Amino acid sequence: MRDLETIGLAITAAETGHLCFGTLHTQDAPSTIDRIIDVFPVHQQTQIRVQLAVTLQGVVSQILVPRADGQGRVAAREIMVMTPAISNLIREGKTHMIYGAIDTGAKFGMVPMDKALVDLVRQQLITADIAYQYAHSPKVIEQLLGYKPKNMSAELMG
């Protein structure tokens, strides 16, 4: 979904009970929601927030990261499932707070990207260095894996 007309049609179809799947080039669930809202003119954004809060069921974001064995890439997936708390955050324009809801939403099937990366390290599919490099919060990688890179550049460490 790249334009206002397509996104608007998808939201309208979802409101009428149709199951809609769409793709966007974004990094995570909050930026996906922001991208959908931001495509609309400012005077429509409040209405779109309300419509998304009612119709959106979930967001799956994925990044392809290099495999530990050097044989291609593996997908790390963040999963956000709509809950009343996330619905309220969208309606109120507080999408930056969705990360916290995803972090605490395991019982609803949610998986934050950093946890997905840690799981791939534990399965030995990627290295801790790669997880650290692709993490939203490298400190989470440090905490969950007890890992701190030795030779990472300063820009990756902040």
C-alpha positions as a printed Julia matrix, in Angstrom:
158×3 Matrix{Float64}:
   0.0     0.0    0.0
   1.73    3.12  -1.2
  -0.9     5.78  -1.72
  -3.84    7.43   0.01
  -6.45    5.89  -2.31
  -5.26    2.3   -1.79
  -4.91    2.69   1.97
  -8.31    4.4    2.18
  -9.96    1.58   0.22
  -8.36   -1.05   2.47
  -9.62    0.7    5.62
 -13.12    1.05   4.15
 -13.17   -2.61   3.12
 -12.03   -3.65   6.61
 -14.79   -1.53   8.16
 -17.37   -3.42   6.11
 -16.13   -6.77   7.42
 -13.71   -7.77   4.68
 -10.44   -9.43   5.59
  -7.67   -7.26   4.17
  -3.94   -7.89   4.05
  -1.52   -5.2    2.99
   2.19   -4.61   2.85
   4.17   -1.51   3.67
   7.9    -0.9    3.7
   8.36   -0.01   7.36
  10.62   -1.21  10.17
   8.12   -2.08  12.9
   4.49   -2.0   14.01
   4.44    1.59  15.33
   6.02    2.97  12.14
   3.52    0.96  10.07
   0.62    2.6   11.89
   2.25    6.04  11.6
   2.8     5.55   7.85
  -0.87    4.68   7.33
  -2.03    7.72   9.29
   0.53   10.12   7.8
  -0.52    9.4    4.21
  -3.81   11.21   4.92
  -4.21   14.99   5.12
  -3.96   16.42   8.64
  -7.69   17.15   8.83
  -8.47   13.42   8.28
  -5.87   11.9   10.58
  -8.03   11.84  13.72
 -10.74    9.98  11.81
  -8.19    7.51  10.38
  -6.79    6.86  13.87
 -10.3     5.98  15.07
 -10.92    3.75  12.04
  -7.59    1.93  12.51
  -8.24    1.51  16.23
 -11.47   -0.3   15.35
 -10.46   -2.3   12.26
  -6.78   -3.2   12.56
  -6.26   -6.71  13.92
  -2.49   -6.93  13.92
   0.84   -6.08  12.32
   3.67   -8.46  11.46
   6.97   -6.77  10.68
   9.97   -8.66   9.43
  13.58   -7.98   8.7
  15.91  -10.34   6.88
  19.18  -10.75   8.73
  22.35  -12.6    7.68
  22.52  -16.2    8.87
  25.32  -17.3   11.18
  26.49  -19.88   8.62
  26.73  -17.24   5.88
  24.17  -19.11   3.76
  21.64  -16.38   3.02
  19.27  -14.68   5.41
  16.64  -15.56   8.0
  13.5   -13.6    8.9
  13.16  -12.0   12.33
   9.49  -11.17  12.93
   7.83   -8.7   15.27
   4.18   -9.5   15.98
   1.67   -6.98  17.29
  -1.87   -8.11  18.05
  -4.6    -5.56  18.57
  -5.63   -5.23  22.2
  -7.79   -2.58  23.9
  -4.59   -0.9   25.17
  -3.05   -0.68  21.69
  -6.36    0.46  20.24
  -6.41    3.33  22.74
  -2.81    4.26  21.95
  -3.63    4.46  18.23
  -6.81    6.48  18.86
  -4.92    8.91  21.11
  -2.0     9.31  18.69
   0.5     7.72  21.09
   1.98    5.16  18.7
   5.45    5.63  20.21
   4.1     3.84  23.31
   3.13    0.71  21.35
   6.64   -0.74  21.86
   5.88   -1.11  25.56
   2.55   -2.81  24.85
   4.26   -5.28  22.51
   6.97   -5.97  25.11
   4.36   -6.86  27.72
   1.92   -8.57  25.35
   3.38  -12.1   25.2
   0.16  -13.59  26.6
  -1.63  -12.21  23.51
   0.95  -13.72  21.14
   3.01  -10.57  20.68
   6.71  -10.76  19.99
   8.95   -7.67  20.03
  11.66   -7.54  17.36
  14.48   -7.65  19.91
  13.06  -10.84  21.45
  12.72  -12.37  17.97
  16.41  -11.6   17.34
  17.41  -13.14  20.69
  15.41  -16.26  19.84
  17.29  -16.57  16.53
  20.62  -16.31  18.4
  19.53  -19.01  20.84
  18.59  -21.22  17.88
  22.1   -20.51  16.5
  20.62  -19.14  13.28
  22.24  -15.71  13.69
  25.16  -14.39  15.72
  24.86  -12.13  18.75
  26.74   -9.46  16.77
  24.02   -9.52  14.09
  21.25   -9.39  16.71
  22.95   -6.43  18.34
  23.35   -4.66  15.0
  19.67   -5.06  14.01
  18.1    -4.51  17.44
  15.76   -1.63  18.17
  17.35   -1.45  21.6
  20.82   -3.01  21.77
  20.57   -2.84  25.57
  17.81   -5.49  25.39
  20.2    -7.79  23.53
  22.82   -7.15  26.22
  20.33   -7.96  28.99
  18.77  -11.06  27.44
  21.97  -12.6   26.11
  24.51  -11.19  28.55
  26.34   -9.96  25.47
  28.18   -6.77  24.69
  30.09   -6.4   21.42
  33.8    -5.75  21.6
  34.41   -3.98  18.31
  31.14   -2.36  17.28
  31.22    1.22  16.04
  29.94    3.95  18.37
  26.89    4.58  16.18
  25.64    1.03  16.7
  26.08    1.26  20.45
  23.82    4.25  21.01
